[in-house]
CSV table of C-alpha atoms in Angstrom, one decimal:
chain,number,residue,atom,x,y,z
A,20,MET,CA,72.1,-2.2,-17.8
A,21,PRO,CA,68.6,-4.2,-18.1
A,22,THR,CA,66.5,-4.0,-15.3
A,23,GLU,CA,64.9,-7.3,-13.8
A,24,PRO,CA,61.0,-7.5,-14.2
A,25,VAL,CA,59.1,-6.7,-11.1
A,26,ILE,CA,57.1,-9.6,-10.5
A,27,PRO,CA,54.3,-8.8,-8.3
A,28,THR,CA,53.9,-10.8,-5.0
A,29,GLU,CA,50.9,-12.3,-3.6
A,30,SER,CA,50.3,-10.0,-1.0
A,31,GLU,CA,50.6,-7.1,-3.5
A,32,PRO,CA,46.9,-5.7,-4.4
A,33,GLY,CA,45.9,-6.4,-7.9
A,34,TRP,CA,44.9,-3.9,-10.8
A,35,PHE,CA,40.8,-3.8,-9.5
A,36,ASP,CA,41.9,-4.0,-5.7
A,37,GLN,CA,44.0,-0.9,-6.4
A,38,ARG,CA,41.5,1.0,-7.8
A,39,LEU,CA,38.2,-0.2,-5.9
A,40,GLY,CA,39.7,-0.8,-2.4
A,41,LEU,CA,38.1,-4.5,-2.8
A,42,ALA,CA,40.6,-5.4,0.0
A,43,SER,CA,38.7,-3.1,2.6
A,44,LEU,CA,35.5,-4.5,1.7
A,45,ARG,CA,36.8,-8.1,2.1
A,46,ARG,CA,38.0,-7.3,5.5
A,47,LEU,CA,34.6,-5.6,6.4
A,48,MET,CA,32.9,-8.7,5.1
A,49,GLY,CA,35.4,-11.1,7.3
A,50,HIS,CA,34.6,-9.4,10.3
A,51,LYS,CA,30.7,-9.4,10.1
A,52,THR,CA,29.3,-12.9,11.7
A,53,VAL,CA,25.7,-13.8,12.2
A,54,PRO,CA,24.7,-15.5,15.7
A,55,LEU,CA,24.1,-18.9,15.4
A,56,HIS,CA,21.2,-20.4,18.0
A,57,SER,CA,17.7,-22.0,17.2
A,58,ALA,CA,15.8,-19.1,16.0
A,59,SER,CA,18.8,-18.1,13.2
A,60,ILE,CA,16.4,-19.2,10.3
A,61,TRP,CA,14.4,-15.8,10.7
A,62,TYR,CA,17.4,-13.9,10.0
A,63,TYR,CA,16.9,-14.9,6.4
A,64,PHE,CA,13.5,-13.1,5.7
A,65,GLY,CA,15.2,-9.3,5.5
A,66,GLY,CA,17.3,-10.9,2.6
A,67,ILE,CA,14.3,-12.6,1.0
A,68,THR,CA,12.3,-9.4,1.0
A,69,LEU,CA,15.1,-7.6,-0.7
A,70,PHE,CA,15.4,-10.1,-3.3
A,71,LEU,CA,11.7,-9.8,-4.2
A,72,PHE,CA,12.0,-6.2,-4.1
A,73,VAL,CA,14.6,-6.7,-6.8
A,74,ILE,CA,12.7,-8.7,-8.9
A,75,GLN,CA,9.7,-6.2,-8.5
A,76,VAL,CA,12.4,-3.7,-10.0
A,77,LEU,CA,13.3,-5.7,-12.9
A,78,THR,CA,9.6,-7.2,-13.9
A,79,GLY,CA,8.3,-3.4,-13.5
A,80,ILE,CA,11.2,-2.2,-15.7
A,81,LEU,CA,9.6,-4.8,-18.4
A,82,LEU,CA,6.2,-4.0,-17.9
A,83,LEU,CA,7.1,-0.1,-18.3
A,84,LEU,CA,8.0,-1.1,-22.1
A,85,TYR,CA,4.2,-1.6,-22.9
A,86,TYR,CA,1.8,-0.2,-19.8
A,87,ARG,CA,0.1,3.0,-20.9
A,88,PRO,CA,-1.1,5.0,-18.1
A,89,THR,CA,-4.4,6.4,-19.2
A,90,THR,CA,-8.0,5.3,-18.4
A,91,THR,CA,-8.8,4.4,-22.2
A,92,GLU,CA,-5.4,2.6,-22.7
A,93,ALA,CA,-4.3,1.1,-19.3
A,94,TYR,CA,-6.7,-2.1,-19.2
A,95,GLU,CA,-6.2,-2.6,-22.8
A,96,SER,CA,-2.1,-2.3,-22.5
A,97,VAL,CA,-2.0,-4.8,-19.7
A,98,GLN,CA,-4.5,-7.2,-21.6
A,99,PHE,CA,-1.9,-7.0,-24.6
A,100,ILE,CA,1.1,-7.6,-22.5
A,101,MET,CA,-0.8,-10.9,-21.0
A,102,THR,CA,-2.1,-11.8,-24.3
A,103,ARG,CA,0.4,-10.7,-27.3
A,104,VAL,CA,3.7,-9.9,-25.6
A,105,LYS,CA,6.0,-13.1,-25.6
A,106,PHE,CA,6.3,-14.3,-22.0
A,107,GLY,CA,4.1,-11.0,-20.9
A,108,TRP,CA,1.6,-13.4,-19.0
A,109,LEU,CA,4.7,-14.3,-17.1
A,110,VAL,CA,6.3,-11.3,-16.4
A,111,ARG,CA,3.0,-9.8,-15.3
A,112,SER,CA,2.4,-12.6,-13.1
A,113,ILE,CA,5.4,-12.6,-11.3
A,114,HIS,CA,5.2,-9.0,-10.8
A,115,SER,CA,1.9,-9.4,-9.0
A,116,TRP,CA,2.8,-12.4,-7.2
A,117,SER,CA,6.1,-11.1,-6.0
A,118,SER,CA,4.6,-8.2,-4.8
A,119,ASN,CA,2.4,-10.0,-2.6
A,120,LEU,CA,5.3,-12.4,-1.3
A,121,MET,CA,7.6,-9.4,-0.8
A,122,ILE,CA,4.6,-7.9,1.5
A,123,LEU,CA,4.5,-11.2,3.1
A,124,ALA,CA,8.3,-11.6,3.8
A,125,ALA,CA,8.5,-7.9,4.8
A,126,PHE,CA,5.5,-9.0,7.6
A,127,ILE,CA,7.2,-12.0,8.5
A,128,HIS,CA,10.6,-10.1,9.1
A,129,MET,CA,9.1,-7.5,11.2
A,130,PHE,CA,7.2,-10.0,13.4
A,131,SER,CA,10.7,-12.3,13.7
A,132,VAL,CA,12.3,-8.9,14.9
A,133,VAL,CA,9.6,-8.3,17.5
A,134,PHE,CA,9.7,-11.8,18.5
A,135,LEU,CA,13.7,-12.1,18.7
A,136,HIS,CA,13.7,-8.6,20.4
A,137,ALA,CA,16.1,-7.2,18.0
A,138,TYR,CA,14.4,-3.7,18.3
A,139,ARG,CA,16.2,-3.0,21.4
A,140,LYS,CA,18.8,-0.6,22.2
A,141,PRO,CA,20.8,0.6,20.2
A,142,ARG,CA,18.5,-0.5,17.1
A,143,GLU,CA,15.4,1.6,17.5
A,144,VAL,CA,16.1,3.8,14.5
A,145,THR,CA,16.7,0.5,12.5
A,146,TRP,CA,13.1,-0.5,13.8
A,147,LEU,CA,11.8,2.7,12.7
A,148,SER,CA,13.6,2.5,9.4
A,149,GLY,CA,12.2,-0.8,8.7
A,150,ILE,CA,8.7,0.5,9.8
A,151,ALA,CA,9.1,3.2,7.0
A,152,LEU,CA,10.1,0.3,4.7
A,153,LEU,CA,7.0,-1.5,5.4
A,154,GLY,CA,5.0,1.6,4.7
A,155,LEU,CA,6.4,2.0,1.5
A,156,VAL,CA,5.8,-1.5,0.5
A,157,LEU,CA,2.4,-1.1,1.4
A,158,ALA,CA,2.2,2.0,-0.7
A,159,PHE,CA,4.1,0.0,-3.2
A,160,GLY,CA,1.1,-2.3,-3.3
A,161,PHE,CA,-1.9,0.3,-3.2
A,162,SER,CA,-0.6,2.3,-6.1
A,163,GLY,CA,0.3,-0.4,-8.2
A,164,TYR,CA,-3.1,-2.2,-7.4
A,165,LEU,CA,-5.0,0.6,-9.5
A,166,LEU,CA,-2.6,0.6,-12.6
A,167,PRO,CA,-4.6,-2.5,-14.6
A,168,TRP,CA,-7.7,-0.2,-14.1
A,169,ASN,CA,-10.1,-3.1,-13.4
A,170,LYS,CA,-13.2,-3.0,-11.5
A,171,VAL,CA,-11.9,-4.3,-8.1
A,172,SER,CA,-9.0,-1.8,-8.1
A,173,TYR,CA,-10.9,1.0,-9.1
A,174,PHE,CA,-13.3,0.6,-5.9
A,175,ALA,CA,-10.3,-0.2,-3.7
A,176,THR,CA,-8.8,3.2,-4.7
A,177,LYS,CA,-12.1,5.0,-4.1
A,178,VAL,CA,-12.4,3.5,-0.6
A,179,GLY,CA,-8.6,4.0,0.1
A,180,THR,CA,-8.7,7.7,-1.1
A,181,ASP,CA,-11.9,8.2,0.6
A,182,MET,CA,-10.6,7.1,4.2
A,183,ALA,CA,-7.7,9.6,3.5
A,184,GLY,CA,-10.3,12.3,3.0
A,185,SER,CA,-11.6,11.1,6.6
A,186,VAL,CA,-8.4,12.5,8.5
A,187,PRO,CA,-9.6,15.7,10.1
A,188,PHE,CA,-8.3,19.0,9.2
A,189,ILE,CA,-6.1,17.5,6.1
A,190,GLY,CA,-8.3,14.8,4.9
A,191,ALA,CA,-9.8,16.9,2.1
A,192,TYR,CA,-6.5,18.2,0.9
A,193,MET,CA,-5.0,14.6,1.2
A,194,ALA,CA,-7.8,13.1,-0.8
A,195,ARG,CA,-7.6,15.5,-3.5
A,196,PHE,CA,-3.7,15.3,-3.4
A,197,LEU,CA,-4.1,11.5,-4.2
A,198,ARG,CA,-6.9,11.5,-6.7
A,199,GLY,CA,-5.4,14.5,-8.5
A,200,GLY,CA,-9.1,15.9,-8.2
A,201,ASN,CA,-12.5,15.6,-6.7
A,202,ASP,CA,-12.8,11.6,-8.0
A,203,VAL,CA,-10.9,8.6,-8.8
A,204,GLY,CA,-10.5,8.9,-12.6
A,205,GLY,CA,-7.7,9.7,-15.2
A,206,ALA,CA,-5.7,11.9,-13.2
A,207,THR,CA,-5.7,9.6,-10.2
A,208,LEU,CA,-4.2,6.9,-12.6
A,209,THR,CA,-1.4,9.2,-13.8
A,210,ARG,CA,-0.8,10.0,-10.1
A,211,PHE,CA,-0.5,6.6,-8.9
A,212,PHE,CA,1.9,5.6,-11.9
A,213,GLY,CA,4.0,8.4,-11.0
A,214,PHE,CA,4.1,7.2,-7.4
A,215,HIS,CA,4.7,3.6,-8.2
A,216,VAL,CA,7.4,4.1,-10.7
A,217,ALA,CA,9.1,7.2,-9.6
A,218,VAL,CA,8.7,8.4,-6.2
A,219,LEU,CA,8.1,5.4,-4.1
A,220,PRO,CA,11.4,3.6,-5.9
A,221,GLY,CA,13.4,6.9,-5.0
A,222,LEU,CA,12.4,6.9,-1.3
A,223,MET,CA,12.5,3.1,-1.2
A,224,THR,CA,16.3,3.0,-2.3
A,225,LEU,CA,17.1,5.6,0.2
A,226,MET,CA,15.3,4.0,3.2
A,227,LEU,CA,16.8,0.6,2.3
A,228,MET,CA,20.3,2.2,2.2
A,229,VAL,CA,19.7,3.6,5.7
A,230,HIS,CA,18.2,0.6,6.9
A,231,LEU,CA,21.0,-1.7,5.7
A,232,ILE,CA,23.8,0.9,6.7
A,233,LEU,CA,22.1,0.8,10.1
A,234,VAL,CA,22.1,-3.4,10.3
A,235,GLN,CA,25.8,-3.3,9.1
A,236,MET,CA,26.6,-0.9,11.5
A,237,HIS,CA,25.0,-2.5,14.7
A,238,GLY,CA,25.4,-6.0,13.5
A,239,MET,CA,22.9,-8.8,13.7
A,240,SER,CA,21.2,-8.9,17.0
A,241,THR,CA,21.1,-11.8,19.3
A,242,PRO,CA,17.9,-12.8,21.0
A,243,PRO,CA,18.0,-12.0,24.9
A,244,TRP,CA,17.9,-15.6,25.9
A,245,VAL,CA,20.9,-16.5,24.0
A,246,ARG,CA,23.9,-16.5,26.0
A,247,ASN,CA,27.7,-17.2,25.4
A,248,LEU,CA,27.6,-15.3,22.2
A,249,GLN,CA,31.2,-15.9,21.3
A,250,ALA,CA,30.8,-19.5,21.2
A,251,ARG,CA,28.4,-19.7,18.3
A,252,GLN,CA,28.9,-17.2,15.5
A,253,MET,CA,29.1,-18.1,11.7
A,254,PRO,CA,31.0,-15.9,9.3
A,255,PHE,CA,28.7,-13.8,7.0
A,256,PHE,CA,30.7,-14.4,4.2
A,257,PRO,CA,30.8,-17.0,2.5
A,258,ASN,CA,28.9,-19.3,5.1
A,259,PHE,CA,25.5,-17.2,5.7
A,260,PHE,CA,25.5,-15.6,2.3
A,261,LEU,CA,25.6,-18.7,0.5
A,262,ARG,CA,22.8,-19.8,2.8
A,263,GLU,CA,20.7,-16.9,2.1
A,264,LEU,CA,21.2,-17.6,-1.8
A,265,MET,CA,19.7,-20.9,-1.2
A,266,ALA,CA,16.7,-19.1,0.6
A,267,TRP,CA,16.5,-17.0,-2.7
A,268,TYR,CA,16.5,-19.9,-4.7
A,269,GLY,CA,13.6,-21.3,-2.3
A,270,ALA,CA,11.8,-18.1,-3.0
A,271,LEU,CA,12.0,-18.2,-6.5
A,272,ALA,CA,11.0,-21.6,-6.8
A,273,VAL,CA,7.6,-20.8,-5.0
A,274,LEU,CA,7.6,-17.5,-6.9
A,275,GLY,CA,7.8,-19.6,-10.3
A,276,ALA,CA,5.6,-22.2,-9.3
A,277,LEU,CA,2.5,-19.5,-8.2
A,278,ALA,CA,3.3,-17.3,-10.9
A,279,ALA,CA,3.0,-20.1,-13.7
A,280,LEU,CA,0.6,-22.3,-12.2
A,281,LEU,CA,-1.9,-19.6,-11.0
A,282,PRO,CA,-1.6,-16.7,-13.4
A,283,TRP,CA,-2.5,-13.3,-12.0
A,284,ASP,CA,-6.2,-12.4,-13.4
A,285,LEU,CA,-7.0,-9.1,-14.8
A,286,GLY,CA,-10.7,-9.2,-13.9
A,287,GLU,CA,-13.1,-6.6,-15.8
A,288,LYS,CA,-12.5,-3.1,-17.0
A,289,ALA,CA,-13.3,-0.4,-14.7
A,290,ASP,CA,-16.5,1.9,-15.3
A,291,PRO,CA,-17.2,4.7,-13.2
A,292,PHE,CA,-20.8,4.1,-13.7
A,293,SER,CA,-21.1,0.8,-12.7
A,294,SER,CA,-22.0,-0.6,-9.3
A,295,ALA,CA,-19.3,-2.1,-6.8
A,296,PRO,CA,-19.3,-5.9,-7.8
A,297,ALA,CA,-20.5,-8.5,-5.0
A,298,GLY,CA,-17.7,-10.3,-3.3
A,299,ILE,CA,-15.3,-7.2,-3.5
A,300,ARG,CA,-12.4,-7.2,-1.3
A,301,PRO,CA,-9.1,-5.8,-1.3
A,302,GLU,CA,-5.8,-7.4,-1.4
A,303,TRP,CA,-5.1,-9.8,1.3
A,304,TYR,CA,-2.9,-7.2,3.5
A,305,PHE,CA,-5.7,-4.8,3.7
A,306,LEU,CA,-8.5,-7.3,4.6
A,307,ALA,CA,-8.1,-7.0,8.4
A,308,PRO,CA,-9.1,-3.2,8.2
A,309,PHE,CA,-11.5,-3.6,5.7
A,310,TYR,CA,-13.4,-6.4,7.8
A,311,THR,CA,-13.0,-3.8,10.8
A,312,LEU,CA,-14.6,-1.2,8.7
A,313,LYS,CA,-17.2,-3.1,8.1
A,314,LEU,CA,-18.1,-4.1,11.8
A,315,ILE,CA,-18.0,-0.5,13.1
A,316,PRO,CA,-21.6,1.1,13.1
A,317,SER,CA,-22.7,4.2,11.2
A,318,HIS,CA,-22.1,6.4,14.5
A,319,VAL,CA,-20.1,5.3,17.5
A,320,TRP,CA,-21.7,7.7,20.3
A,321,ARG,CA,-22.2,10.7,18.2
A,322,VAL,CA,-18.6,10.3,16.0
A,323,GLU,CA,-19.0,8.9,12.4
A,324,GLY,CA,-17.8,5.1,12.5
A,325,GLU,CA,-15.4,5.9,9.5
A,326,LEU,CA,-13.4,8.5,11.6
A,327,VAL,CA,-13.9,5.9,14.9
A,328,GLY,CA,-12.1,3.6,12.6
A,329,LEU,CA,-9.8,5.9,11.2
A,330,ILE,CA,-8.5,7.0,14.6
A,331,GLY,CA,-8.4,3.5,15.8
A,332,PHE,CA,-6.1,2.6,13.0
A,333,ALA,CA,-3.8,5.4,13.6
A,334,LEU,CA,-3.4,4.7,17.4
A,335,LEU,CA,-2.6,1.1,16.9
A,336,ALA,CA,0.0,2.2,14.0
A,337,PHE,CA,1.5,4.5,16.3
A,338,TRP,CA,1.4,2.2,19.5
A,339,TRP,CA,3.3,-0.3,17.1
A,340,VAL,CA,5.8,2.3,15.6
A,341,ALA,CA,6.7,3.5,19.2
A,342,LEU,CA,7.3,-0.2,20.1
A,343,PRO,CA,11.2,0.0,21.1
A,344,PHE,CA,10.3,3.0,23.2
A,345,TRP,CA,7.6,1.6,25.3
A,346,ALA,CA,9.4,-1.7,25.4
A,347,SER,CA,12.4,-0.6,27.2
A,348,THR,CA,13.2,-0.3,30.7
A,349,ARG,CA,15.7,1.6,32.7
A,350,ASP,CA,17.6,-1.6,34.0
A,351,GLY,CA,18.1,-2.5,30.3
A,352,LEU,CA,16.2,-5.8,30.3
A,353,GLY,CA,13.0,-4.6,28.7
A,354,ARG,CA,9.4,-5.8,28.7
A,355,THR,CA,10.1,-8.7,26.5
A,356,LYS,CA,7.0,-10.7,28.0
A,357,LEU,CA,4.6,-7.8,27.0
A,358,VAL,CA,6.1,-7.3,23.6
A,359,THR,CA,5.8,-11.1,22.8
A,360,GLY,CA,2.3,-10.6,23.9
A,361,ALA,CA,1.6,-7.7,21.9
A,362,GLY,CA,3.0,-9.5,18.9
A,363,VAL,CA,0.6,-12.5,19.6
A,364,LEU,CA,-2.2,-10.4,19.7
A,365,LEU,CA,-1.6,-8.5,16.5
A,366,ILE,CA,-0.9,-11.5,14.7
A,367,ALA,CA,-4.5,-13.1,16.1
A,368,TYR,CA,-6.2,-10.0,15.0
A,369,LEU,CA,-4.6,-9.7,11.6
A,370,VAL,CA,-5.1,-13.4,10.9
A,371,THR,CA,-8.7,-13.6,12.3
A,372,PHE,CA,-10.1,-10.4,10.5
A,373,SER,CA,-8.3,-11.1,7.3
A,374,ALA,CA,-10.1,-14.7,7.2
A,375,LEU,CA,-13.4,-12.9,8.2
A,376,GLY,CA,-13.0,-10.4,5.6
A,377,TYR,CA,-11.9,-13.0,3.2
A,378,TRP,CA,-14.9,-15.5,3.8
A,379,ARG,CA,-17.8,-13.3,5.0
B,6,MET,CA,33.2,39.6,19.4
B,7,GLU,CA,34.6,36.8,17.5
B,8,HIS,CA,31.7,34.6,18.9
B,9,GLN,CA,29.2,37.3,17.6
B,10,ARG,CA,30.3,37.4,14.1
B,11,ARG,CA,30.4,33.6,14.1
B,12,ALA,CA,26.8,33.6,15.3
B,13,LEU,CA,25.8,36.2,12.8
B,14,VAL,CA,27.5,34.2,9.8
B,15,ARG,CA,25.9,31.0,11.1
B,16,TRP,CA,22.3,32.6,11.5
B,17,LEU,CA,22.9,34.2,7.6
B,18,LEU,CA,23.9,30.8,6.4
B,19,GLY,CA,21.0,28.9,8.2
B,20,THR,CA,18.5,31.2,7.3
B,21,GLY,CA,19.7,31.5,3.6
B,22,VAL,CA,19.8,27.6,3.1
B,23,GLY,CA,16.4,27.3,4.9
B,24,ALA,CA,14.8,30.0,2.5
B,25,SER,CA,16.3,28.6,-0.6
B,26,ILE,CA,14.7,25.1,0.6
B,27,ALA,CA,11.4,26.9,1.2
B,28,SER,CA,11.4,28.8,-2.3
B,29,PHE,CA,12.1,25.2,-3.8
B,30,LEU,CA,9.6,23.4,-1.9
B,31,TYR,CA,6.5,25.9,-2.0
B,32,PRO,CA,6.1,25.9,-5.8
B,33,ALA,CA,6.5,21.8,-5.8
B,34,ILE,CA,3.9,21.6,-3.2
B,35,ARG,CA,1.8,24.1,-4.9
B,36,PHE,CA,2.1,22.1,-8.3
B,37,MET,CA,1.1,19.1,-6.7
B,38,ASP,CA,-2.3,20.4,-5.6
B,39,PRO,CA,-4.7,19.8,-8.5
B,40,PRO,CA,-6.4,22.9,-10.0
B,41,ASP,CA,-10.3,23.3,-9.6
B,42,ILE,CA,-11.8,22.3,-13.1
B,43,PRO,CA,-15.2,23.8,-13.0
B,44,GLU,CA,-18.2,21.4,-14.6
B,45,ALA,CA,-21.1,22.5,-15.8
B,46,PRO,CA,-24.1,22.3,-13.3
B,47,VAL,CA,-26.2,19.5,-14.3
B,48,ASN,CA,-29.9,19.5,-13.1
B,49,GLU,CA,-31.5,16.8,-15.2
B,50,ALA,CA,-30.2,13.8,-17.2
B,51,PRO,CA,-31.5,11.5,-19.6
B,52,ALA,CA,-32.1,8.0,-18.1
B,53,GLY,CA,-33.2,6.0,-21.1
B,54,LYS,CA,-36.5,4.6,-22.1
B,55,ILE,CA,-39.2,3.4,-20.3
B,56,GLN,CA,-39.3,-0.2,-21.7
B,57,ASP,CA,-35.5,-0.6,-21.3
B,58,LEU,CA,-36.0,-1.1,-17.5
B,59,LYS,CA,-38.1,-4.1,-16.0
B,60,ALA,CA,-40.3,-3.4,-12.7
B,61,ASN,CA,-38.4,-4.5,-9.6
B,62,SER,CA,-34.7,-3.6,-11.2
B,63,GLY,CA,-32.5,-0.9,-11.0
B,64,LYS,CA,-29.4,0.8,-13.3
B,65,ILE,CA,-26.7,3.2,-12.9
B,66,VAL,CA,-27.1,6.6,-14.9
B,67,LYS,CA,-24.8,9.0,-15.7
B,68,PHE,CA,-25.7,12.5,-13.9
B,69,GLY,CA,-22.7,14.8,-15.1
B,70,SER,CA,-19.9,13.2,-13.8
B,71,ARG,CA,-21.8,11.4,-11.0
B,72,PRO,CA,-23.5,8.0,-10.8
B,73,VAL,CA,-27.3,8.2,-10.2
B,74,LEU,CA,-29.3,4.9,-9.2
B,75,LEU,CA,-32.6,4.5,-11.1
B,76,VAL,CA,-35.0,2.4,-9.3
B,77,ARG,CA,-38.2,0.9,-10.8
B,78,VAL,CA,-40.2,-0.4,-8.0
B,79,ASP,CA,-43.2,-1.2,-10.0
B,80,GLU,CA,-44.7,-0.7,-13.3
B,81,SER,CA,-45.7,2.8,-12.2
B,82,GLU,CA,-43.3,4.0,-9.2
B,83,TRP,CA,-39.7,5.1,-10.2
B,84,ARG,CA,-37.2,6.5,-7.7
B,85,ALA,CA,-33.4,7.8,-8.0
B,86,PHE,CA,-30.7,8.3,-5.6
B,87,SER,CA,-27.1,9.3,-5.5
B,88,ALA,CA,-25.6,5.9,-6.2
B,89,VAL,CA,-22.3,7.0,-4.3
B,90,CYS,CA,-22.5,5.4,-0.8
B,91,THR,CA,-22.1,8.0,2.3
B,92,HIS,CA,-19.7,5.5,4.0
B,93,LEU,CA,-16.8,5.2,1.9
B,94,ASN,CA,-17.6,6.3,-1.6
B,95,CYS,CA,-18.2,3.0,-3.6
B,96,THR,CA,-21.1,2.6,-6.0
B,97,VAL,CA,-24.2,1.2,-4.6
B,98,GLN,CA,-26.9,-1.2,-6.2
B,99,PHE,CA,-30.4,-2.4,-6.3
B,100,ARG,CA,-31.1,-5.7,-5.0
B,101,ASP,CA,-34.4,-7.2,-6.5
B,102,ASP,CA,-34.1,-10.2,-4.2
B,103,THR,CA,-34.5,-7.9,-0.9
B,104,HIS,CA,-35.9,-4.8,-2.6
B,105,GLN,CA,-33.0,-2.5,-1.1
B,106,ILE,CA,-30.3,-0.8,-2.0
B,107,TRP,CA,-26.9,-2.6,-1.2
B,108,CYS,CA,-23.3,-1.4,-1.1
B,109,ALA,CA,-20.9,-4.5,-1.8
B,110,CYS,CA,-17.9,-2.8,-0.2
B,111,HIS,CA,-18.8,-2.6,3.4
B,112,ASN,CA,-22.3,-4.4,3.4
B,113,GLY,CA,-24.3,-1.3,3.9
B,114,LEU,CA,-28.3,-1.4,3.0
B,115,TYR,CA,-30.4,1.3,2.5
B,116,ASP,CA,-34.3,1.2,1.8
B,117,LEU,CA,-36.1,2.5,-1.0
B,118,HIS,CA,-36.4,5.7,0.3
B,119,GLY,CA,-32.2,6.1,0.6
B,120,LYS,CA,-32.5,5.8,4.5
B,121,VAL,CA,-29.8,3.8,6.1
B,122,ILE,CA,-31.2,0.2,7.4
B,123,SER,CA,-27.9,-1.3,8.5
B,124,GLY,CA,-24.1,-1.4,8.0
B,125,PRO,CA,-21.7,1.5,8.4
B,126,PRO,CA,-23.1,4.2,6.1
B,127,PRO,CA,-23.4,7.4,8.3
B,128,ALA,CA,-26.0,9.3,6.2
B,129,PRO,CA,-29.0,8.4,3.7
B,130,LEU,CA,-28.6,8.6,0.0
B,131,GLU,CA,-29.4,11.8,-1.9
B,132,GLU,CA,-32.6,11.6,-3.5
B,133,TYR,CA,-33.5,12.8,-7.1
B,134,THR,CA,-36.6,13.4,-8.8
B,135,VAL,CA,-37.7,11.0,-11.7
B,136,ARG,CA,-39.8,12.4,-14.6
B,137,LEU,CA,-41.4,10.5,-17.4
B,138,ARG,CA,-41.7,12.5,-20.8
B,139,GLY,CA,-43.3,10.2,-23.1
B,140,ASP,CA,-41.2,7.2,-23.3
B,141,ASP,CA,-38.4,8.7,-21.8
B,142,VAL,CA,-37.0,8.7,-18.4
B,143,VAL,CA,-35.3,11.8,-17.0
B,144,VAL,CA,-33.5,11.9,-13.5
B,145,ALA,CA,-33.6,15.6,-12.1
B,146,ARG,CA,-32.0,17.2,-9.2
B,147,ARG,CA,-34.4,18.1,-6.2
B,148,THR,CA,-34.9,21.9,-5.9
């Protein structure tokens, strides 16, 4: 007796659904919502940072095809990429510009978390993972800066690793560890290349997963001044996702315009036997500590100025990292005004000292 | 008794795993510590010809793996200093407009005896001896 063919009904999961469990993912995405209020625009910056990081990975992989991490070939290989490889100038320019935009987006994301008070219980660990990500992003910037082996990057690395050397007790070991020897040279370049393309991406992926899982677990935070939460929520998918996609297009447009209209300069090749050029300064995100170090005199009381600066930066960093803990109060309301004031002060310091470091 | 046995197993497992991790980490950490590469001691180094450097000018010369700043103060007076800024390791330069030694990184200023005039450097520059042998300029470590 012939059997009737079984026709799958609409509710029956398809081939991929059965094997990949897509239905549960759809359910999860269906439940996720984003609060809607006057400051909702700041929610987009975490995604923009992630998007720029993906661009960094993709353009970094392309640059790896030609880059050579030795003191005799690094500068020439970047020059080769920029002058001989098809679209090489564009790929390198996008890599450099997107690294700067990624750091800017990460800073905006961090300050938006501060001003929207999204670090509050139970999101303290999310804050810490975000700070770790910001540290990794800055480490990417510092290690990648040396790779073209030009004059400015050479001296920036000398200064940066020498500062690490001033840390009490372990400084000498740290400086040698970073430099791969007593001085900045070929061993430093090899190490920084290893950090930049292997160690940091591994750590970044791990920390990014932790951060995203925690964001997923706790949901999007609503600022304390927004009431009646249930009334104003936007579904994450597709509403917020599509808006985020448009924000990525916006970031891509800015990135493309900057990379094409202001191609990233290569500068002069590093020469360990030349003087630091006049007007030397680090990348904009290190300008504030750079200018601070310029202002600190050689000795403060009997302590070397360099060490005083380092201790000051360490205390400032510790105070900032611990923000969710000193900002919380037993009544659960938190010291929101104090945090807002601290955020404004920190931005004022960073902007003023960066501007002074750039122009003076 | 049961509790004690469980505690013992837990202790053995914990210390075993801990020892395994330590045995993996120790060589990896030691591997990352760069080995010392001894350099042949350098006591003096050639710094070019007398006529290569005009009066009131300076240049960086190699002293082994270190940079040294050679300054010709006037026709007859020569001086040399370690070119490594005592603040944060940048390489200094001679400024012919102010007759001073300047570090461009953090605006440290030294006089022509290597002493700090202003800025953040915490210590003077190490001074070297300059010897003239015929047409040749030689920089030597002070004994």
